[in-house]
């Protein structure tokens, strides 16, 4: 038999996060942050006090040692509260990339960033994307060359989340760099190494913040690396193995994105249900019309299916880490299904509910437009484009020999 219920502890945790969000992340507050394009310090500190920052790190490293089901609960609740998804982005970038950095870093790096990030005193993010493209991770141009006991990094990373926050709070990025030429054109992913690069390291030059269309309270920017010299202990994981560390980080980020989008879609649906009970047309609340009710029933049914997919996948991920029960690639296939389907589904929910709201839905008095602007970032490709998820799923269903670019 399968038990689908959350444990009492998980339910209490959900209640605590929801209560904090109700007090601190009302839709009015979210609108204020969106307008000012800034995440207030007290919000970051509040997340830290709740134990949500890099919560996936073990207790001895300052985290709460949360499993992936618990992290998904937090993501869902934050997505429900902040439908602009800026705070959820901050949370999930740290939970996933903090997780892999903590898992594979040296004690020096842990002291430098992880133990500070859990308190909200540093930011830890991911910097793989380059101007030449993001999907083809193995084709990156950033290089790292060994000189004595140091590595010298050169390159440029762009479309990077949290660059302003990292500059304000301190901290830095998991950066992927080429450390040796690929052994063959079919093995471009080999010869890459992951590094922890502090944003204030000499030679790191942050670039201008982009004017994003959404998730305004968290920045997107980039940085140049000009002869950035890093001691050996900045290497994350085994040298030359950075591609695999990166893929593990994407797994964490992508499942949390799915959970955030489930939460945001739930909120949109609830806002919609309140509205269709009140708004009258042709002498009736519009919720009485089957044209509206049928849409609601379809969206609710899909939402429940996607929520189940998220928690089932998170359960697989926990089994993988705790019991070695599923292979990494088996779990990745399900994670890619979450990243492929759920952000686009959430967009559809926001669009449908906005239509219920009529002209009001098109104004900034209505909160829904913040969701459309925010969730679009995950449809476009933050933490991996949709077709990349399809390539991963196709590879796992048909076999490696069917990878199109090999
Ligand atoms: C708001 C935001 C925040 C971001 N934050 C970060 C961050 O913190 N760190 C970071 O490293 N990156 C970040 N990114 C970048 C993100 O990871 C990339 O956008 C993503 O990897 C896609 O890369 P790209 O934008 O260069 O698109 P491309 O790789 O150029 O892809 C363009 C289009 O081509 C399609 N495509 C690509 N390859 C194939 C193929 N083989 N077959 C079929 N279709 C294909 C893609 O699906 C996409 O639709 C962020 C992006 C956004 C929008």
Coordinates of N, CA, C and O in Angstrom, one line a residue, residues 126-281:
X126 N 23.9 30.4 -9.1 CA 24.5 29.6 -10.2 C 24.8 30.5 -11.3 O 24.0 31.3 -11.7
X127 N 26.0 30.2 -11.9 CA 26.4 31.0 -13.1 C 27.0 30.0 -14.1 O 28.2 29.8 -14.1
X128 N 26.1 29.5 -15.0 CA 26.6 28.7 -16.1 C 26.4 29.5 -17.4 O 27.3 29.5 -18.3
X129 N 25.3 30.2 -17.6 CA 24.9 30.7 -18.9 C 25.9 31.8 -19.4 O 26.4 32.6 -18.6
X130 N 26.2 31.8 -20.7 CA 27.1 32.7 -21.3 C 26.3 33.4 -22.4 O 25.3 32.9 -22.9
X131 N 26.9 34.5 -22.9 CA 26.2 35.3 -24.0 C 26.0 34.4 -25.2 O 24.9 34.6 -25.9
X132 N 26.8 33.4 -25.5 CA 26.7 32.6 -26.7 C 25.5 31.6 -26.5 O 25.2 30.9 -27.5
X133 N 25.0 31.4 -25.4 CA 23.8 30.5 -25.2 C 23.8 29.8 -23.8 O 24.9 29.7 -23.2
X134 N 22.7 29.3 -23.5 CA 22.5 28.7 -22.2 C 22.2 27.2 -22.2 O 22.7 26.4 -21.3
X135 N 21.5 26.7 -23.2 CA 21.1 25.3 -23.2 C 22.3 24.4 -23.4 O 22.3 23.3 -22.8
X136 N 23.2 24.8 -24.3 CA 24.3 23.9 -24.6 C 25.4 24.1 -23.6 O 26.5 24.7 -23.8
X137 N 25.2 23.6 -22.4 CA 26.1 23.9 -21.2 C 27.5 23.5 -21.6 O 28.5 24.2 -21.1
X138 N 27.7 22.4 -22.3 CA 29.0 21.9 -22.6 C 29.8 22.8 -23.5 O 31.1 22.7 -23.7
X139 N 29.2 23.8 -24.2 CA 29.9 24.6 -25.2 C 30.4 25.9 -24.6 O 30.8 26.8 -25.3
X140 N 30.4 26.0 -23.3 CA 30.8 27.3 -22.7 C 32.3 27.7 -22.9 O 33.1 26.8 -23.1
X141 N 32.5 29.0 -22.9 CA 33.8 29.5 -23.3 C 34.7 29.8 -22.0 O 35.9 30.0 -22.2
X142 N 34.1 30.0 -20.9 CA 34.8 30.4 -19.7 C 35.9 29.3 -19.4 O 35.6 28.1 -19.5
X143 N 37.1 29.8 -19.2 CA 38.2 28.8 -18.9 C 38.8 29.0 -17.5 O 38.7 30.1 -16.9
X144 N 39.4 27.9 -17.0 CA 40.2 28.0 -15.8 C 41.5 27.2 -16.0 O 41.5 26.1 -16.5
X145 N 42.6 28.0 -15.8 CA 43.9 27.3 -16.0 C 44.6 27.2 -14.6 O 44.6 28.2 -13.9
X146 N 45.3 26.1 -14.4 CA 46.0 25.9 -13.2 C 47.4 26.6 -13.3 O 48.1 26.4 -14.2
X147 N 47.7 27.5 -12.3 CA 49.0 28.1 -12.2 C 49.5 27.9 -10.8 O 49.0 28.6 -9.8
X148 N 50.4 27.0 -10.5 CA 50.8 26.6 -9.2 C 49.7 26.1 -8.4 O 49.0 25.2 -8.8
X149 N 49.4 26.7 -7.2 CA 48.3 26.2 -6.4 C 47.0 27.0 -6.7 O 46.0 26.9 -6.0
X150 N 47.0 27.8 -7.7 CA 45.8 28.6 -8.0 C 45.2 28.3 -9.4 O 45.9 27.8 -10.3
X151 N 44.0 28.6 -9.5 CA 43.3 28.6 -10.8 C 43.0 30.0 -11.3 O 42.7 30.9 -10.5
X152 N 43.2 30.2 -12.6 CA 43.0 31.5 -13.1 C 41.8 31.4 -14.1 O 41.8 30.7 -15.1
X153 N 40.7 32.2 -13.7 CA 39.5 32.1 -14.5 C 39.3 33.3 -15.4 O 39.5 34.4 -15.0
X154 N 38.9 33.0 -16.6 CA 38.5 34.1 -17.6 C 37.2 33.8 -18.3 O 37.1 32.6 -18.7
X155 N 36.4 34.7 -18.4 CA 35.1 34.5 -19.1 C 34.0 35.5 -18.7 O 34.3 36.4 -18.0
X156 N 32.8 35.2 -19.2 CA 31.7 36.1 -19.0 C 30.5 35.2 -18.7 O 30.2 34.3 -19.5
X157 N 29.7 35.6 -17.7 CA 28.5 34.9 -17.4 C 27.3 35.9 -17.4 O 27.5 37.0 -16.9
X158 N 26.3 35.5 -18.0 CA 25.2 36.5 -18.2 C 23.8 35.8 -17.9 O 23.7 34.6 -17.9
X159 N 22.8 36.7 -17.7 CA 21.4 36.3 -17.3 C 21.5 35.5 -16.0 O 21.0 34.4 -15.9
X160 N 22.2 36.1 -15.1 CA 22.5 35.4 -13.8 C 21.6 36.0 -12.7 O 21.6 37.2 -12.4
X161 N 20.8 35.1 -12.0 CA 19.9 35.6 -11.0 C 20.7 36.0 -9.7 O 21.6 35.4 -9.3
X162 N 20.3 37.2 -9.1 CA 20.7 37.6 -7.8 C 22.0 38.3 -7.8 O 22.7 38.4 -6.7
X163 N 22.5 38.9 -8.9 CA 23.8 39.5 -8.9 C 23.8 40.8 -8.0 O 24.8 41.0 -7.3
X164 N 22.7 41.5 -8.0 CA 22.7 42.7 -7.1 C 22.7 42.3 -5.7 O 23.3 42.8 -4.8
X165 N 21.9 41.2 -5.4 CA 21.7 40.7 -4.0 C 23.1 40.2 -3.5 O 23.5 40.5 -2.4
X166 N 23.8 39.5 -4.4 CA 25.2 39.0 -4.0 C 26.1 40.1 -3.7 O 26.9 40.1 -2.8
X167 N 26.0 41.2 -4.5 CA 26.9 42.4 -4.3 C 26.6 43.0 -2.9 O 27.4 43.5 -2.2
X168 N 25.3 43.1 -2.6 CA 24.8 43.8 -1.4 C 25.2 42.9 -0.2 O 25.6 43.4 0.9
X169 N 24.9 41.6 -0.3 CA 24.9 40.7 0.9 C 26.3 40.0 1.0 O 26.6 39.5 2.1
X170 N 27.1 40.0 -0.1 CA 28.2 39.2 -0.1 C 27.8 37.8 -0.6 O 26.6 37.5 -0.8
X171 N 28.8 36.9 -0.8 CA 28.5 35.6 -1.4 C 29.0 35.5 -2.8 O 29.9 36.3 -3.2
X172 N 28.5 34.5 -3.5 CA 29.0 34.3 -4.9 C 28.3 33.2 -5.6 O 27.1 32.9 -5.3
X173 N 29.0 32.6 -6.6 CA 28.3 31.7 -7.5 C 29.1 30.4 -7.7 O 30.3 30.4 -7.7
X174 N 28.3 29.4 -8.0 CA 28.9 28.1 -8.6 C 29.1 28.4 -10.1 O 28.1 28.7 -10.8
X175 N 30.3 28.4 -10.5 CA 30.7 28.8 -11.9 C 31.3 27.5 -12.6 O 32.1 26.9 -12.0
X176 N 30.8 27.3 -13.8 CA 31.3 26.2 -14.5 C 32.3 26.7 -15.6 O 32.0 27.7 -16.3
X177 N 33.5 26.1 -15.6 CA 34.6 26.5 -16.5 C 35.3 25.4 -17.1 O 35.3 24.3 -16.6
X178 N 35.8 25.6 -18.4 CA 36.5 24.5 -19.0 C 37.9 24.5 -18.5 O 38.6 25.5 -18.5
X179 N 38.3 23.3 -18.1 CA 39.7 23.1 -17.6 C 40.6 22.3 -18.5 O 41.8 22.3 -18.3
X180 N 40.0 21.6 -19.4 CA 40.8 20.9 -20.4 C 39.9 20.7 -21.7 O 38.7 20.7 -21.6
X181 N 40.5 20.5 -22.8 CA 39.7 20.4 -24.1 C 38.9 19.2 -24.0 O 39.3 18.2 -23.4
X182 N 37.7 19.2 -24.7 CA 36.9 18.0 -24.7 C 37.6 16.9 -25.4 O 38.3 17.1 -26.4
X183 N 37.6 15.6 -25.0 CA 38.3 14.5 -25.6 C 37.8 14.3 -27.0 O 38.5 13.8 -27.9
X184 N 36.5 14.6 -27.3 CA 36.0 14.5 -28.7 C 34.8 15.4 -28.8 O 34.2 15.8 -27.8
X185 N 34.4 15.7 -30.1 CA 33.2 16.5 -30.2 C 31.9 15.9 -29.6 O 30.9 16.6 -29.3
X186 N 31.9 14.6 -29.4 CA 30.8 13.9 -28.8 C 30.8 13.9 -27.3 O 29.9 13.4 -26.7
X187 N 31.9 14.4 -26.8 CA 32.0 14.4 -25.3 C 32.4 15.8 -24.8 O 33.3 16.0 -24.0
X188 N 31.6 16.8 -25.3 CA 31.9 18.2 -24.9 C 31.7 18.4 -23.4 O 32.2 19.4 -22.9
X189 N 30.9 17.6 -22.8 CA 30.6 17.8 -21.3 C 31.8 17.4 -20.5 O 31.8 17.7 -19.3
X190 N 32.8 16.8 -21.1 CA 34.0 16.4 -20.2 C 35.0 17.5 -20.2 O 35.1 18.3 -21.1
X191 N 35.8 17.5 -19.1 CA 36.9 18.6 -19.0 C 36.4 19.9 -18.5 O 36.9 20.9 -18.7
X192 N 35.2 19.8 -17.8 CA 34.7 21.1 -17.2 C 34.7 20.9 -15.6 O 34.5 19.8 -15.1
X193 N 35.0 22.0 -15.0 CA 35.2 22.0 -13.5 C 34.3 23.1 -12.9 O 34.2 24.2 -13.5
X194 N 33.7 22.8 -11.7 CA 32.9 23.7 -11.0 C 33.8 24.5 -10.0 O 34.7 23.9 -9.3
X195 N 33.6 25.8 -9.8 CA 34.3 26.6 -8.9 C 33.3 27.5 -8.1 O 32.2 27.8 -8.6
X196 N 33.7 27.8 -6.8 CA 33.0 28.8 -6.1 C 33.7 30.1 -6.4 O 34.9 30.3 -6.0
X197 N 33.0 31.1 -7.0 CA 33.6 32.4 -7.3 C 32.9 33.4 -6.5 O 31.7 33.8 -6.7
X198 N 33.6 34.0 -5.5 CA 33.0 35.1 -4.7 C 32.7 36.3 -5.6 O 33.6 36.6 -6.5
X199 N 31.6 37.0 -5.5 CA 31.3 38.1 -6.3 C 32.3 39.3 -6.2 O 32.5 40.1 -7.1
X200 N 32.9 39.3 -5.0 CA 33.9 40.4 -4.7 C 35.3 40.0 -4.9 O 36.2 40.7 -4.5
X201 N 35.6 38.8 -5.6 CA 36.9 38.4 -5.8 C 37.6 39.4 -6.8 O 37.0 39.8 -7.7
X202 N 38.9 39.7 -6.6 CA 39.6 40.6 -7.5 C 39.5 40.0 -8.9 O 39.7 38.8 -9.1
X203 N 39.1 40.9 -9.9 CA 39.0 40.4 -11.3 C 37.5 40.1 -11.7 O 37.2 39.9 -12.9
X204 N 36.6 40.0 -10.7 CA 35.2 39.8 -11.0 C 34.6 41.2 -11.2 O 34.7 42.1 -10.3
X205 N 34.0 41.4 -12.4 CA 33.4 42.7 -12.7 C 31.9 42.6 -13.0 O 31.5 42.1 -14.1
X206 N 31.0 42.9 -12.0 CA 29.6 42.7 -12.2 C 29.2 43.7 -13.4 O 29.7 44.8 -13.5
X207 N 28.2 43.2 -14.1 CA 27.7 44.0 -15.3 C 26.3 44.5 -14.9 O 25.8 44.2 -13.8
X208 N 25.7 45.4 -15.8 CA 24.5 46.0 -15.5 C 23.3 45.1 -15.3 O 23.3 44.0 -16.0
X209 N 22.4 45.4 -14.4 CA 21.2 44.6 -14.2 C 20.3 44.7 -15.4 O 20.2 45.8 -16.0
X210 N 19.8 43.6 -15.8 CA 18.8 43.6 -16.9 C 17.5 44.2 -16.5 O 17.1 44.1 -15.3
X211 N 16.8 44.8 -17.4 CA 15.4 45.3 -17.1 C 14.5 44.1 -17.4 O 14.0 44.0 -18.6
X212 N 14.3 43.2 -16.5 CA 13.4 42.1 -16.7 C 12.0 42.5 -16.8 O 11.6 43.6 -16.4
X213 N 11.1 41.6 -17.4 CA 9.7 41.9 -17.4 C 9.0 41.5 -16.1 O 7.9 42.0 -15.8
X214 N 9.6 40.6 -15.3 CA 8.9 40.2 -14.1 C 9.9 39.8 -13.0 O 11.1 40.1 -13.1
X215 N 9.3 39.2 -11.9 CA 10.1 38.8 -10.7 C 11.0 40.0 -10.3 O 12.2 39.7 -10.1
X216 N 10.4 41.2 -10.3 CA 11.2 42.4 -10.2 C 12.1 42.5 -8.9 O 13.1 43.2 -8.9
X217 N 11.6 41.9 -7.8 CA 12.3 42.1 -6.6 C 13.6 41.3 -6.5 O 14.3 41.3 -5.4
X218 N 13.9 40.5 -7.5 CA 15.2 39.9 -7.5 C 15.9 40.2 -8.8 O 15.2 40.2 -9.9
X219 N 17.2 40.5 -8.8 CA 17.9 41.0 -10.0 C 18.3 39.9 -10.9 O 18.5 38.7 -10.5
X220 N 18.5 40.2 -12.2 CA 19.2 39.4 -13.1 C 20.3 40.2 -13.7 O 20.0 41.3 -14.2
X221 N 21.5 39.7 -13.7 CA 22.6 40.5 -14.2 C 23.7 39.5 -14.8 O 23.3 38.5 -15.5
X222 N 24.9 39.9 -14.6 CA 26.0 39.0 -15.1 C 27.3 39.6 -14.6 O 27.4 40.5 -13.9
X223 N 28.4 38.9 -14.9 CA 29.7 39.4 -14.5 C 30.8 38.9 -15.4 O 30.7 37.8 -16.0
X224 N 31.8 39.7 -15.5 CA 33.1 39.3 -16.3 C 34.0 38.7 -15.3 O 34.1 39.1 -14.1
X225 N 34.8 37.8 -15.7 CA 36.0 37.3 -14.9 C 37.2 37.5 -15.7 O 37.4 37.0 -16.8
X226 N 38.1 38.4 -15.2 CA 39.3 38.7 -15.8 C 40.5 38.3 -15.0 O 40.8 39.0 -13.9
X227 N 41.1 37.2 -15.3 CA 42.2 36.7 -14.5 C 41.9 36.6 -13.0 O 42.6 37.1 -12.2
X228 N 40.8 36.0 -12.7 CA 40.3 35.8 -11.3 C 41.1 34.6 -10.8 O 41.1 33.5 -11.3
X229 N 41.9 34.9 -9.8 CA 42.8 33.9 -9.2 C 42.1 33.3 -8.0 O 41.8 34.0 -7.0
X230 N 42.0 32.0 -8.0 CA 41.3 31.3 -6.9 C 42.2 30.1 -6.4 O 42.7 29.4 -7.2
X231 N 42.3 30.0 -5.0 CA 43.0 28.9 -4.5 C 42.3 27.5 -4.9 O 41.1 27.5 -5.1
X232 N 43.1 26.5 -4.8 CA 42.6 25.1 -5.1 C 41.3 24.8 -4.4 O 40.4 24.1 -4.9
X233 N 41.2 25.3 -3.1 CA 40.0 24.9 -2.3 C 38.7 25.5 -2.8 O 37.6 25.2 -2.3
X234 N 38.7 26.3 -3.9 CA 37.5 26.8 -4.5 C 36.8 25.8 -5.5 O 35.7 26.1 -6.0
X235 N 37.6 24.7 -5.8 CA 37.0 23.7 -6.7 C 35.9 23.0 -6.0 O 36.0 22.6 -4.8
X236 N 34.7 22.9 -6.7 CA 33.6 22.2 -6.2 C 33.5 20.8 -6.8 O 33.3 20.7 -8.0
X237 N 33.7 19.8 -6.0 CA 33.7 18.4 -6.5 C 35.0 18.1 -7.1 O 36.0 18.8 -6.9
X238 N 35.0 17.0 -7.9 CA 36.3 16.6 -8.5 C 36.5 17.5 -9.7 O 35.6 17.8 -10.5
X239 N 37.8 17.9 -9.9 CA 38.1 18.6 -11.1 C 37.7 17.8 -12.3 O 37.7 16.6 -12.3
X240 N 37.3 18.5 -13.4 CA 36.8 17.9 -14.7 C 35.5 17.2 -14.6 O 35.0 16.7 -15.5
X241 N 34.9 17.3 -13.4 CA 33.6 16.6 -13.2 C 32.4 17.6 -13.0 O 31.3 17.3 -12.6
X242 N 32.7 18.9 -13.3 CA 31.8 20.0 -13.0 C 30.4 19.8 -13.7 O 29.4 20.3 -13.2
X243 N 30.4 19.2 -14.9 CA 29.2 19.1 -15.6 C 28.2 18.3 -14.8 O 27.0 18.6 -14.7
X244 N 28.6 17.2 -14.2 CA 27.7 16.4 -13.4 C 27.2 17.1 -12.2 O 26.1 16.9 -11.8
X245 N 28.1 17.8 -11.5 CA 27.7 18.6 -10.4 C 26.6 19.6 -10.8 O 25.6 19.8 -10.1
X246 N 26.8 20.2 -12.0 CA 25.8 21.2 -12.5 C 24.5 20.5 -12.7 O 23.4 21.1 -12.3
X247 N 24.5 19.3 -13.3 CA 23.2 18.6 -13.6 C 22.5 18.3 -12.2 O 21.3 18.4 -12.2
X248 N 23.3 18.0 -11.2 CA 22.6 17.7 -9.9 C 22.0 18.9 -9.3 O 20.9 18.9 -8.8
X249 N 22.6 20.1 -9.5 CA 22.1 21.3 -9.1 C 20.8 21.7 -9.8 O 19.8 22.1 -9.2
X250 N 20.8 21.4 -11.1 CA 19.6 21.7 -11.9 C 18.4 20.8 -11.5 O 17.3 21.3 -11.4
X251 N 18.7 19.6 -11.1 CA 17.6 18.7 -10.6 C 16.9 19.4 -9.4 O 15.7 19.4 -9.4
X252 N 17.7 19.8 -8.4 CA 17.1 20.5 -7.3 C 16.3 21.7 -7.6 O 15.2 21.9 -7.2
X253 N 16.9 22.5 -8.5 CA 16.2 23.8 -8.9 C 14.9 23.5 -9.6 O 13.9 24.1 -9.4
X254 N 15.0 22.5 -10.5 CA 13.8 22.3 -11.4 C 12.6 21.7 -10.6 O 11.5 22.1 -10.9
X255 N 12.9 20.8 -9.7 CA 11.7 20.3 -8.9 C 11.1 21.4 -8.1 O 9.9 21.5 -7.9
X256 N 12.0 22.3 -7.5 CA 11.4 23.4 -6.7 C 10.7 24.4 -7.5 O 9.7 24.9 -7.1
X257 N 11.1 24.6 -8.8 CA 10.4 25.5 -9.7 C 9.0 24.9 -9.9 O 7.9 25.6 -9.9
X258 N 8.9 23.6 -10.1 CA 7.6 22.9 -10.3 C 6.7 23.2 -9.1 O 5.5 23.5 -9.2
X259 N 7.3 23.1 -7.9 CA 6.5 23.2 -6.6 C 6.0 24.7 -6.5 O 4.9 25.0 -6.1
X260 N 6.9 25.6 -6.8 CA 6.6 27.1 -6.8 C 5.4 27.3 -7.7 O 4.4 28.0 -7.4
X261 N 5.4 26.8 -8.9 CA 4.4 27.0 -9.9 C 3.1 26.4 -9.5 O 2.0 26.9 -9.8
X262 N 3.1 25.2 -8.8 CA 1.9 24.6 -8.3 C 1.3 25.6 -7.3 O 0.1 25.8 -7.3
X263 N 2.1 26.1 -6.4 CA 1.6 27.1 -5.4 C 1.0 28.3 -6.0 O -0.1 28.8 -5.6
X264 N 1.7 28.9 -7.0 CA 1.2 30.1 -7.6 C -0.1 29.8 -8.4 O -1.1 30.6 -8.3
X265 N -0.2 28.6 -9.0 CA -1.4 28.3 -9.8 C -2.6 28.1 -8.8 O -3.7 28.5 -9.1
X266 N -2.3 27.5 -7.7 CA -3.3 27.3 -6.6 C -3.9 28.7 -6.2 O -5.1 28.9 -6.0
X267 N -3.0 29.6 -6.0 CA -3.4 31.0 -5.5 C -4.3 31.6 -6.6 O -5.3 32.2 -6.3
X268 N -3.8 31.5 -7.9 CA -4.6 32.1 -9.0 C -6.0 31.5 -9.0 O -7.0 32.3 -9.2
X269 N -6.1 30.2 -8.9 CA -7.4 29.6 -8.9 C -8.3 30.0 -7.7 O -9.5 30.3 -7.9
X270 N -7.7 30.2 -6.6 CA -8.5 30.6 -5.4 C -9.0 32.0 -5.6 O -10.1 32.4 -5.3
X271 N -8.1 32.9 -6.1 CA -8.5 34.3 -6.4 C -9.6 34.3 -7.4 O -10.6 35.0 -7.3
X272 N -9.5 33.4 -8.4 CA -10.5 33.3 -9.5 C -11.8 32.8 -8.9 O -12.9 33.3 -9.2
X273 N -11.8 31.8 -8.0 CA -13.0 31.3 -7.4 C -13.8 32.3 -6.6 O -15.0 32.4 -6.7
X274 N -13.0 33.1 -5.8 CA -13.6 34.2 -5.1 C -14.4 35.1 -6.0 O -15.5 35.5 -5.8
X275 N -13.7 35.5 -7.1 CA -14.2 36.4 -8.1 C -15.5 35.9 -8.8 O -16.5 36.7 -8.9
X276 N -15.4 34.7 -9.3 CA -16.6 34.2 -10.1 C -17.8 34.0 -9.2 O -18.9 33.9 -9.8
X277 N -17.6 33.9 -7.9 CA -18.8 33.8 -7.1 C -19.5 35.2 -6.9 O -20.7 35.3 -6.6
X278 N -18.7 36.2 -7.0 CA -19.2 37.6 -6.8 C -19.6 38.3 -8.0 O -20.7 39.0 -8.1
X279 N -18.8 38.1 -9.1 CA -19.0 38.9 -10.3 C -20.3 38.4 -11.0 O -20.4 37.3 -11.3
X280 N -21.2 39.4 -11.3 CA -22.4 39.0 -12.0 C -22.4 39.4 -13.4 O -22.0 40.5 -13.8
X281 N -23.0 38.6 -14.3 CA -23.3 38.9 -15.7 C -24.6 38.2 -16.1 O -24.8 37.1 -15.6

